[in-house]
Coordinates of C-alpha atoms and ligand atoms in Angstrom, one line a residue:
M29 CA -46.3 -20.9 46.1
A30 CA -49.3 -18.7 46.8
K31 CA -49.4 -17.3 43.9
P32 CA -49.0 -20.6 41.7
H33 CA -49.4 -19.0 37.8
A34 CA -46.5 -16.9 36.9
F35 CA -43.5 -16.7 34.1
T36 CA -40.6 -15.6 33.7
V37 CA -39.2 -13.0 31.0
Y38 CA -35.2 -13.4 30.2
Y39 CA -34.0 -9.7 28.6
V40 CA -30.3 -8.3 27.9
K41 CA -29.8 -5.7 30.5
K42 CA -27.0 -3.8 28.5
A43 CA -24.2 -2.3 31.5
R44 CA -20.8 0.0 31.0
N45 CA -18.1 -0.9 28.4
H46 CA -20.2 -2.6 26.2
R47 CA -21.0 -5.3 28.5
W48 CA -24.2 -6.8 28.0
R49 CA -25.9 -9.4 31.2
C50 CA -28.6 -11.4 31.2
S51 CA -31.6 -10.4 33.9
D52 CA -34.7 -11.8 34.0
V53 CA -38.9 -10.7 35.8
T54 CA -40.7 -12.9 37.0
F55 CA -45.0 -12.0 36.4
W56 CA -47.5 -13.3 39.1
C57 CA -51.3 -13.5 38.2
V58 CA -54.2 -15.1 40.1
D59 CA -56.4 -16.3 36.6
E60 CA -54.6 -18.4 35.1
Q61 CA -56.2 -18.5 31.6
L62 CA -54.8 -14.9 31.8
C63 CA -51.3 -16.1 32.4
N64 CA -51.5 -18.5 29.4
Q65 CA -52.4 -16.1 27.0
W66 CA -50.0 -13.9 27.9
I67 CA -47.3 -17.0 27.7
Q68 CA -49.0 -17.6 24.5
A69 CA -48.7 -13.9 22.8
L70 CA -44.3 -14.0 24.3
K71 CA -43.8 -17.4 22.1
E72 CA -45.9 -15.9 19.5
L73 CA -43.8 -12.8 19.5
L74 CA -40.9 -14.5 19.7
E75 CA -41.5 -17.0 16.8
L76 CA -41.7 -13.8 14.6
Q77 CA -38.0 -12.5 15.3
K78 CA -36.1 -14.8 12.0
A79 CA -33.1 -13.8 12.6
R80 CA -32.8 -15.8 15.9
P81 CA -30.2 -18.8 15.5
K82 CA -32.0 -22.1 16.3
Q83 CA -29.3 -24.4 15.8
L84 CA -25.5 -23.9 16.5
L85 CA -22.7 -25.6 15.4
V86 CA -20.2 -25.3 18.5
Y87 CA -16.4 -25.6 17.6
I88 CA -14.2 -25.5 21.3
N89 CA -10.3 -24.9 21.2
P90 CA -9.5 -26.4 24.4
Y91 CA -5.9 -25.0 24.0
G92 CA -6.9 -21.3 23.7
G93 CA -5.8 -18.9 25.7
K94 CA -5.6 -19.4 29.2
R95 CA -7.0 -23.3 28.3
Q96 CA -10.3 -22.4 30.1
G97 CA -12.5 -22.7 27.1
K98 CA -14.3 -25.8 27.4
R99 CA -15.4 -24.2 30.6
I100 CA -16.1 -21.0 29.4
Y101 CA -18.7 -22.7 27.4
E102 CA -19.8 -24.9 30.0
Q103 CA -20.4 -22.7 32.5
K104 CA -21.4 -19.6 30.9
V105 CA -22.8 -19.9 27.2
A106 CA -24.6 -23.4 27.3
P107 CA -26.9 -22.6 30.2
L108 CA -28.0 -19.1 28.3
F109 CA -28.3 -21.3 24.5
S110 CA -30.5 -23.9 26.9
L111 CA -32.6 -20.4 28.2
A112 CA -33.4 -19.5 24.4
S113 CA -33.9 -22.4 23.6
I114 CA -31.4 -22.7 20.9
S115 CA -30.2 -26.6 20.4
T116 CA -26.5 -27.1 19.6
D117 CA -23.8 -29.7 18.2
V118 CA -20.6 -28.8 20.3
F119 CA -17.7 -30.0 18.8
I120 CA -13.7 -30.1 21.2
T121 CA -11.1 -29.6 18.6
E122 CA -8.6 -32.1 18.9
R123 CA -5.9 -31.1 16.7
A124 CA -4.9 -27.6 15.1
N125 CA -7.2 -27.3 11.6
H126 CA -10.5 -29.9 13.0
A127 CA -12.2 -27.3 13.0
K128 CA -11.5 -26.4 9.5
D129 CA -11.6 -29.7 8.2
N130 CA -14.8 -30.5 9.8
L131 CA -16.7 -27.9 8.4
F132 CA -16.1 -29.5 4.5
E133 CA -17.6 -32.3 5.8
V134 CA -20.8 -31.1 7.9
N135 CA -23.8 -30.7 6.2
I136 CA -24.0 -27.2 7.0
N137 CA -27.6 -26.7 5.8
K138 CA -28.5 -27.5 8.8
Y139 CA -27.7 -24.9 11.0
D140 CA -28.4 -21.1 11.8
G141 CA -24.5 -20.4 12.2
V142 CA -21.3 -21.6 13.7
V143 CA -19.4 -20.4 16.4
C144 CA -16.3 -21.1 18.1
V145 CA -15.0 -21.0 21.5
G146 CA -11.1 -19.7 21.0
G147 CA -9.5 -17.0 19.7
D148 CA -8.0 -14.8 16.6
G149 CA -7.0 -18.1 15.7
M150 CA -10.0 -20.6 16.0
F151 CA -12.2 -17.3 14.5
S152 CA -9.9 -18.0 11.6
E153 CA -9.9 -21.7 11.4
V154 CA -14.0 -21.8 11.2
M155 CA -13.8 -18.9 8.5
H156 CA -11.3 -20.6 6.1
G157 CA -13.8 -23.9 6.4
L158 CA -16.8 -21.6 5.8
I159 CA -15.6 -19.4 3.3
G160 CA -13.7 -22.7 1.8
R161 CA -17.1 -24.9 1.3
M162 CA -18.8 -21.8 -0.2
Q163 CA -16.1 -21.3 -3.2
K164 CA -16.2 -25.5 -3.6
D165 CA -19.5 -26.3 -3.8
S166 CA -20.6 -22.9 -6.4
G167 CA -17.1 -24.0 -7.9
I168 CA -15.3 -21.4 -7.1
D169 CA -11.4 -22.0 -8.1
Q170 CA -9.0 -20.1 -4.5
N171 CA -6.0 -19.9 -6.0
N172 CA -7.4 -17.7 -9.1
P173 CA -6.5 -14.6 -7.1
K174 CA -8.8 -12.0 -9.2
A175 CA -12.0 -14.7 -8.6
P176 CA -15.3 -12.9 -6.8
L177 CA -15.9 -15.2 -3.9
V178 CA -19.6 -15.9 -3.2
Q179 CA -20.4 -14.6 0.2
C180 CA -21.0 -16.9 3.4
N181 CA -24.3 -16.6 4.5
I182 CA -24.0 -18.2 7.3
R183 CA -22.6 -16.0 10.7
I184 CA -20.2 -16.9 12.5
G185 CA -20.2 -16.3 16.6
I186 CA -17.0 -15.8 18.4
I187 CA -17.1 -16.8 22.2
P188 CA -13.4 -15.0 23.5
A189 CA -11.5 -17.6 25.2
G190 CA -8.0 -16.3 23.8
S191 CA -4.5 -14.4 24.3
T192 CA -5.8 -11.4 22.6
D193 CA -9.2 -11.3 21.2
C194 CA -8.8 -8.7 18.6
I195 CA -11.9 -9.7 16.5
C196 CA -14.4 -10.4 19.2
Y197 CA -13.3 -7.2 20.9
S198 CA -13.3 -5.0 17.2
T199 CA -17.3 -5.7 16.3
V200 CA -18.8 -6.0 20.3
G201 CA -16.4 -3.6 21.9
I202 CA -15.4 -6.3 24.5
S203 CA -14.2 -9.2 25.1
D204 CA -16.8 -10.6 27.1
P205 CA -18.2 -14.3 26.4
V206 CA -21.7 -13.9 28.2
T207 CA -21.8 -10.1 25.9
S208 CA -21.1 -12.1 22.6
A209 CA -23.5 -15.2 23.8
L210 CA -26.4 -12.7 24.0
H211 CA -25.7 -11.1 20.6
I212 CA -26.0 -14.5 18.4
I213 CA -29.3 -15.0 21.0
V214 CA -31.1 -12.7 19.5
G215 CA -30.1 -12.8 16.3
D216 CA -27.1 -9.6 15.5
S217 CA -25.8 -9.7 12.2
Q218 CA -22.5 -7.8 11.0
P219 CA -20.8 -7.7 8.0
L220 CA -17.3 -7.9 7.3
D221 CA -14.5 -7.0 4.5
V222 CA -12.2 -10.5 4.2
S223 CA -8.8 -10.4 2.3
S224 CA -7.4 -13.5 0.2
V225 CA -4.2 -13.4 0.0
H226 CA -1.7 -15.0 -2.5
H227 CA 1.0 -15.6 -3.9
N228 CA 2.1 -16.9 -7.4
N229 CA -1.8 -17.5 -8.6
T230 CA -1.5 -20.0 -5.0
F231 CA -4.1 -19.5 -2.5
L232 CA -2.5 -18.8 0.9
K233 CA -5.4 -17.1 3.4
Y234 CA -7.4 -15.5 4.2
T235 CA -7.3 -12.2 7.1
V236 CA -9.5 -10.2 8.9
S237 CA -7.5 -8.9 11.5
L238 CA -4.0 -7.8 10.9
L239 CA -1.4 -9.0 8.5
G240 CA 1.4 -7.6 9.5
Y241 CA 5.0 -7.8 8.5
G242 CA 8.4 -6.9 10.2
F243 CA 7.3 -6.2 14.0
Y244 CA 4.2 -8.0 14.5
G245 CA 5.2 -10.7 12.0
D246 CA 8.8 -11.6 14.0
I247 CA 6.2 -10.9 17.3
L248 CA 4.7 -13.8 16.2
K249 CA 7.2 -16.0 14.8
D250 CA 9.3 -15.7 18.2
S251 CA 5.7 -16.3 20.5
E252 CA 5.1 -19.5 18.9
K253 CA 8.0 -20.8 20.7
K254 CA 6.7 -19.9 24.0
R255 CA 2.8 -21.1 23.9
W256 CA 3.4 -22.6 27.3
M257 CA 3.6 -18.9 28.9
G258 CA -0.3 -18.0 27.5
P259 CA -1.0 -14.8 26.6
M260 CA 2.2 -13.8 28.5
R261 CA 3.9 -14.8 25.4
Y262 CA 3.1 -11.5 22.9
D263 CA 4.4 -9.3 26.0
Y264 CA 7.4 -11.2 25.7
S265 CA 8.3 -11.2 22.3
G266 CA 6.9 -7.8 21.5
F267 CA 10.0 -6.1 24.6
K268 CA 12.1 -8.4 22.6
T269 CA 11.2 -7.3 19.0
F270 CA 11.4 -4.1 19.7
L271 CA 14.9 -4.1 21.1
S272 CA 16.6 -6.1 18.3
H273 CA 15.0 -2.8 16.4
H274 CA 15.2 -5.0 12.8
C275 CA 13.9 -3.4 9.5
Y276 CA 13.2 -4.7 6.5
E277 CA 13.4 -3.2 2.4
G278 CA 11.0 -4.0 0.1
T279 CA 8.7 -3.1 -2.5
I280 CA 5.2 -1.6 -1.7
S281 CA 2.4 -1.1 -4.7
F282 CA -1.6 -0.7 -3.9
Q283 CA -4.8 0.6 -5.2
P284 CA -6.4 3.3 -3.0
A285 CA -9.7 2.7 -2.1
K286 CA -12.0 5.2 -3.7
H287 CA -14.7 4.1 -3.5
T288 CA -15.5 4.3 0.1
L289 CA -16.4 7.9 1.9
G290 CA -14.5 7.3 4.8
S291 CA -10.3 8.5 5.6
P292 CA -7.9 6.4 7.8
R293 CA -7.2 10.1 9.4
D294 CA -11.0 10.3 10.4
K295 CA -11.9 11.2 14.0
D296 CA -15.4 9.2 13.8
S297 CA -14.9 5.7 13.8
C298 CA -17.0 2.9 12.5
R299 CA -19.7 2.3 14.5
T300 CA -23.3 0.5 14.7
G301 CA -25.7 1.3 12.0
C302 CA -22.5 2.7 10.4
H303 CA -23.3 5.2 7.1
I304 CA -19.7 4.2 5.5
C305 CA -20.5 0.8 5.6
R306 CA -23.8 0.8 4.3
Q307 CA -23.2 2.9 1.3
S308 CA -20.1 0.5 0.5
E309 CA -23.2 -2.3 0.6
Q310 CA -25.5 -0.3 -1.7
Q311 CA -22.5 -0.2 -4.0
L312 CA -21.9 -3.9 -3.8
A313 CA -25.3 -4.5 -4.9
E314 CA -25.4 -2.3 -7.9
Q315 CA -22.5 -3.7 -9.0
R316 CA -23.8 -7.2 -7.8
K317 CA -27.0 -6.5 -10.6
K318 CA -24.5 -5.4 -13.4
C319 CA -22.4 -7.4 -13.1
G320 CA -23.7 -10.8 -11.5
L321 CA -20.6 -13.0 -10.6
K322 CA -18.5 -12.0 -13.6
H323 CA -15.3 -10.2 -12.8
E324 CA -14.9 -6.5 -13.6
E325 CA -11.0 -5.7 -14.9
D326 CA -9.4 -3.2 -12.8
E327 CA -8.0 -0.6 -14.8
E328 CA -7.3 1.1 -11.4
E329 CA -4.3 2.9 -11.1
W330 CA -1.4 1.4 -8.7
K331 CA 0.8 3.7 -6.5
V332 CA 4.4 1.8 -5.6
I333 CA 6.5 2.6 -2.8
K334 CA 10.3 1.6 -2.0
G335 CA 11.8 1.0 1.5
K336 CA 13.0 0.6 4.3
F337 CA 10.2 -0.5 7.1
L338 CA 9.8 -1.6 10.8
A339 CA 6.5 -2.2 10.5
I340 CA 3.7 -2.9 7.3
N341 CA 0.4 -3.3 8.4
V342 CA -2.8 -4.1 6.2
V343 CA -6.0 -4.1 9.3
N344 CA -9.1 -5.0 7.5
M345 CA -10.8 -3.5 11.0
S346 CA -9.4 -1.1 13.9
C347 CA -8.2 -3.8 15.3
A348 CA -9.2 -2.6 19.0
C349 CA -8.4 -5.1 21.8
P350 CA -7.5 -5.0 25.4
R351 CA -4.3 -3.9 25.0
S352 CA -4.7 -0.9 22.9
P353 CA -8.6 0.1 22.8
K354 CA -8.7 2.0 20.4
G355 CA -6.6 -0.1 18.1
L356 CA -3.8 -0.4 15.4
S357 CA -6.2 2.2 12.8
P358 CA -8.5 3.8 14.8
A359 CA -10.8 4.1 11.6
A360 CA -11.0 1.8 10.3
H361 CA -14.6 0.2 8.9
L362 CA -15.4 -3.4 9.6
A363 CA -17.3 -4.2 5.9
D364 CA -16.6 -0.6 4.1
G365 CA -14.6 -2.7 1.1
S366 CA -11.6 -1.1 2.5
A367 CA -8.3 -1.9 4.3
D368 CA -5.9 0.7 5.6
L369 CA -2.2 0.2 5.2
I370 CA 0.5 1.6 7.7
L371 CA 4.1 1.7 6.8
V372 CA 6.1 2.6 9.4
R373 CA 9.2 3.8 7.9
K374 CA 12.8 3.2 9.7
C375 CA 13.4 5.4 12.5
S376 CA 15.0 5.6 15.9
R377 CA 14.2 3.5 18.6
F378 CA 13.0 5.8 21.0
D379 CA 10.4 7.2 17.9
F380 CA 9.1 4.1 16.9
L381 CA 8.6 3.2 21.0
R382 CA 6.9 6.5 20.9
Y383 CA 4.8 5.6 17.9
L384 CA 3.7 2.1 19.6
V385 CA 2.3 4.1 23.0
R386 CA 0.4 5.9 21.3
H387 CA -1.7 2.8 20.9
T388 CA -2.7 3.0 24.4
N389 CA -3.6 6.7 24.6
Q390 CA -5.7 9.2 22.9
D391 CA -2.6 10.5 20.6
D392 CA -2.7 10.7 16.8
Q393 CA -0.6 7.6 16.2
F394 CA 0.1 8.4 12.6
D395 CA 1.1 11.8 13.1
F396 CA 4.8 11.4 12.7
S397 CA 7.0 11.6 9.6
F398 CA 8.1 8.0 9.7
V399 CA 4.4 6.9 9.4
D400 CA 2.5 6.7 7.0
V401 CA -1.1 5.6 5.8
Y402 CA -3.5 4.8 3.4
R403 CA -6.7 3.1 2.3
V404 CA -6.1 0.8 -0.2
K405 CA -8.3 -2.0 -2.1
S406 CA -5.7 -4.0 -3.2
F407 CA -2.2 -4.8 -2.2
Q408 CA 1.2 -6.3 -2.9
F409 CA 4.5 -6.4 -1.6
T410 CA 8.0 -8.2 -2.8
S411 CA 11.5 -8.3 -0.5
K412 CA 14.1 -6.7 -1.5
L413 CA 16.0 -10.0 -1.0
L414 CA 13.6 -12.0 -3.4
E415 CA 13.3 -8.6 -6.2
D416 CA 17.9 -9.2 -6.0
N417 CA 17.1 -13.1 -6.2
E418 CA 14.6 -13.0 -9.0
S419 CA 16.8 -9.9 -11.1
D420 CA 20.4 -12.1 -10.4
V421 CA 18.2 -15.2 -12.1
T422 CA 17.5 -13.6 -14.5
D423 CA 20.6 -11.7 -15.4
I424 CA 22.9 -14.4 -15.0
G425 CA 20.2 -16.8 -15.8
K426 CA 20.9 -18.9 -12.7
K427 CA 18.2 -20.9 -11.6
H428 CA 19.1 -20.7 -8.0
F429 CA 17.1 -19.3 -5.3
G430 CA 17.4 -18.7 -1.9
R431 CA 21.0 -16.8 -2.5
F432 CA 21.5 -14.5 0.5
C433 CA 22.1 -10.9 -1.4
R434 CA 25.9 -10.3 0.0
D435 CA 26.3 -6.8 -1.1
H436 CA 23.5 -5.5 1.3
P437 CA 24.4 -1.9 2.1
A438 CA 25.4 -2.2 6.3
C439 CA 22.7 -0.8 8.1
C440 CA 20.2 -1.9 11.1
C441 CA 18.0 -3.4 7.9
N442 CA 18.0 -7.3 8.7
I443 CA 19.2 -8.9 5.1
A444 CA 16.8 -11.6 5.7
N445 CA 13.3 -11.7 5.0
S446 CA 10.8 -11.3 7.8
T447 CA 7.3 -13.3 8.1
W448 CA 3.8 -12.1 7.7
N449 CA 1.1 -12.7 10.8
C450 CA -1.8 -13.4 9.4
D451 CA -4.3 -13.0 11.8
G452 CA -2.1 -14.8 14.2
E453 CA -0.3 -17.2 12.2
T454 CA 2.7 -17.0 9.6
L455 CA 2.6 -17.1 6.1
D456 CA 5.4 -19.3 4.5
S457 CA 5.2 -16.6 1.2
S458 CA 7.1 -13.1 1.8
A459 CA 5.9 -11.7 -1.9
I460 CA 1.7 -11.5 -1.9
E461 CA -1.2 -10.4 -3.2
V462 CA -4.0 -8.5 -1.3
R463 CA -7.6 -7.6 -2.1
V464 CA -10.3 -7.0 -0.1
H465 CA -13.4 -8.7 -0.4
C466 CA -16.4 -6.1 0.7
Q467 CA -19.0 -7.8 3.0
L468 CA -18.1 -12.0 2.2
M469 CA -18.9 -13.3 5.9
K470 CA -21.3 -12.1 8.9
L471 CA -20.8 -12.3 12.5
F472 CA -23.0 -12.9 15.3
A473 CA -22.6 -9.3 16.1
R474 CA -23.8 -5.5 15.6
G475 CA -21.0 -3.4 14.9
I476 CA -19.5 -1.2 18.3
E477 CA -21.9 0.4 20.1
E478 CA -22.0 4.4 19.9
N479 CA -21.3 5.4 23.9
C480 CA -23.3 8.6 25.5
K481 CA -20.2 10.6 25.3
E482 CA -19.7 9.9 21.3
A483 CA -23.3 10.1 21.0
S484 CA -23.7 13.6 22.2
R485 CA -20.3 14.9 20.5
N486 CA -22.1 13.7 17.0
Q487 CA -25.6 15.2 18.1
S488 CA -23.5 18.6 18.7
R489 CA -21.5 18.7 14.9
V490 CA -25.2 18.2 13.3
E491 CA -26.7 20.1 15.7
Q492 CA -23.9 23.1 14.8
L493 CA -23.8 21.6 10.8
L494 CA -28.3 22.6 11.4
Ligands
16C511 C1 4.8 0.4 25.6 C2 3.9 0.3 25.6 C3 3.0 -0.1 23.9 C4 2.3 -1.1 23.9 C5 1.9 -1.1 22.7 C6 0.5 -2.0 22.2 C7 0.1 -1.5 20.8 C8 -0.3 -3.3 21.0 C9 -1.2 -3.3 19.5 C10 -2.0 -5.2 19.0 C11 -2.9 -5.0 17.9 C12 -2.9 -6.6 18.2 C13 -3.3 -6.9 16.7 C14 -4.0 -8.0 16.5 C15 -3.7 -9.5 16.0 C16 -4.3 -10.3 16.0 O1 -4.4 -10.7 14.5 C17 -3.5 -10.8 16.3 C18 -3.8 -12.7 16.8 O2 -4.1 -12.8 17.6 N1 -2.7 -11.4 17.1 C19 -1.0 -10.9 17.6 O3 -0.4 -11.2 16.7 C20 -0.3 -10.7 18.7 C21 -0.3 -9.1 18.8 C22 0.3 -8.6 19.9 C23 0.9 -7.6 20.0 C24 1.7 -7.1 21.1 C25 2.7 -6.3 21.4 C26 3.3 -5.9 22.6 C27 4.6 -4.6 22.4 C28 5.4 -4.3 23.5 C29 6.2 -3.3 23.0 C30 7.1 -3.1 23.9 C31 8.0 -2.3 24.3 C32 8.6 -1.5 25.8 C33 9.3 -1.1 25.4 C34 10.0 -0.3 26.9
ATP512 N1 -6.6 -29.4 19.9 C1 -6.0 -28.2 19.2 N2 -5.2 -28.5 19.9 C2 -3.9 -27.9 19.4 N3 -4.0 -27.0 18.6 C3 -5.5 -26.4 18.3 C4 -6.4 -27.1 18.6 N4 -8.0 -26.6 18.2 C5 -7.1 -25.2 17.5 N5 -6.0 -25.6 17.3 C6 -5.2 -24.1 16.8 O1 -4.9 -23.6 18.2 C7 -4.3 -22.3 17.5 C8 -4.7 -21.0 19.0 O2 -6.2 -21.1 19.0 P1 -6.9 -19.7 19.9 O3 -6.8 -18.5 18.7 O4 -8.0 -20.0 20.1 O5 -6.0 -19.3 20.7 P2 -4.5 -18.4 21.2 O6 -3.6 -18.6 20.0 O7 -4.2 -18.3 22.1 O8 -5.3 -17.3 20.6 P3 -5.3 -15.4 19.9 O9 -5.4 -16.3 18.1 O10 -6.6 -14.6 19.9 O11 -3.9 -15.0 20.1 C9 -5.3 -21.7 16.2 O12 -4.9 -21.3 15.3 C10 -6.3 -23.5 16.0 O13 -5.9 -23.5 14.8
CA513 CA1 -12.9 -2.5 6.2

């Protein structure tokens, strides 16, 4: 080198569509001492950035999505972690639930975060491991649906390598491994609501994205048999399920979320620094100060709805993904302590198609007479089939479950139950009880950043208000 004294600074460069890239600039200097002073000063500044992780535990699912998890991590992510002086313990899973089981055994306090390389299912595994471990260590019984759960302060980073990658897309704005790696490196933090799902005082699962019965449950059940097709399996099973047009009868009860300022019909979406989520965070802190971990009896009213539904969807976040960039509920919030309950009642195939198509354009998917949407903090569902069986048992005193309802009216309404799709996993029970836990965990993300169009629209709204 002609000028021997130099140092390179690597930095994040924001590109289009919420994509981040790593860029660098090299500074040259003839004076060696001055060059070293600069290096020292920059190192000291970096040391002050306490939110940045130094030690990460990484789980890779080699079979998720297009089976590219290992390659994506090794080629795109590991070199960035090494540039940022992050040390990693990497664990390649050999079976389903490997990562979850491992999280109950490792010395978790050694790490500043856990990274999962895979899809929504892999994230769900890691989340169950971390939340489960936290509750176990604190002596909380997960089977009690009313137990106040202990927050999980170890952040999770998602490197997208799955089929839908809805959690990554809805919290970052894009499914891109390099962008997600950079959000981890700069130490971003995004709190996330988590819902617990129980049946008869037995814990079933946690959910952060979609809990869906009917359409999305049936798609998942069919698509599991076609895993070999990769991400395409969802389009194939989606088309098949659309043609089968099954609806399901049951009773829904829910408690409206009165504590939050927003509504599912709002025009504004949850964005970085969202004031609605921040207000929920303050409420949560005040509640904790008041009652600690004690459970507060919830006397709020329950609403009950009976009917025949093509789809029952409970979403904790928008569920935006490449298939539907605005998601199932565009105005849902990541961390407001509520979920959006979307009920699609029995309608014609043509109307259901019109509803589906609106997930892909700018039109309002809730503006149909057969679609209702509510913002809720808890929710219950029992299928008609189970209600009939239970009343048979009490009326006649039979101890014989699982009998099919033979006197069901002849209509397109399916006599059998559907299954619940819980973040891409099926649940064994159709009768469930769901409760939203405000900001139970945190991700290495910052929510979707406002783009220029949104920012100028909001600015002009403020100007109008002034
Ligand atoms: C005409 C086009 C209509 C397109 C409508 C697209 C709506 C897409 C909405 C996607 C919502 C994803 C919610 C995320 C759920 C994740 O926790 C979960 C785990 O990864 N993924 C799935 O369950 C995977 C769910 C995958 C769902 C795929 C749905 C495909 C529907 C295709 C319907 C075709 C009808 C065509 C009629 C001519
Ligand atoms: N080594 C493994 N072998 C088989 N299954 C695994 C392994 N590691 C993890 N799994 C399971 O595979 C399931 C699916 O993985 P993942 O979510 O990564 O991909 P996907 O289903 O293609 O994507 P998406 O969930 O986004 O639709 C997860 O539920 C996880 O428990
Ligand atoms: Ca929410």
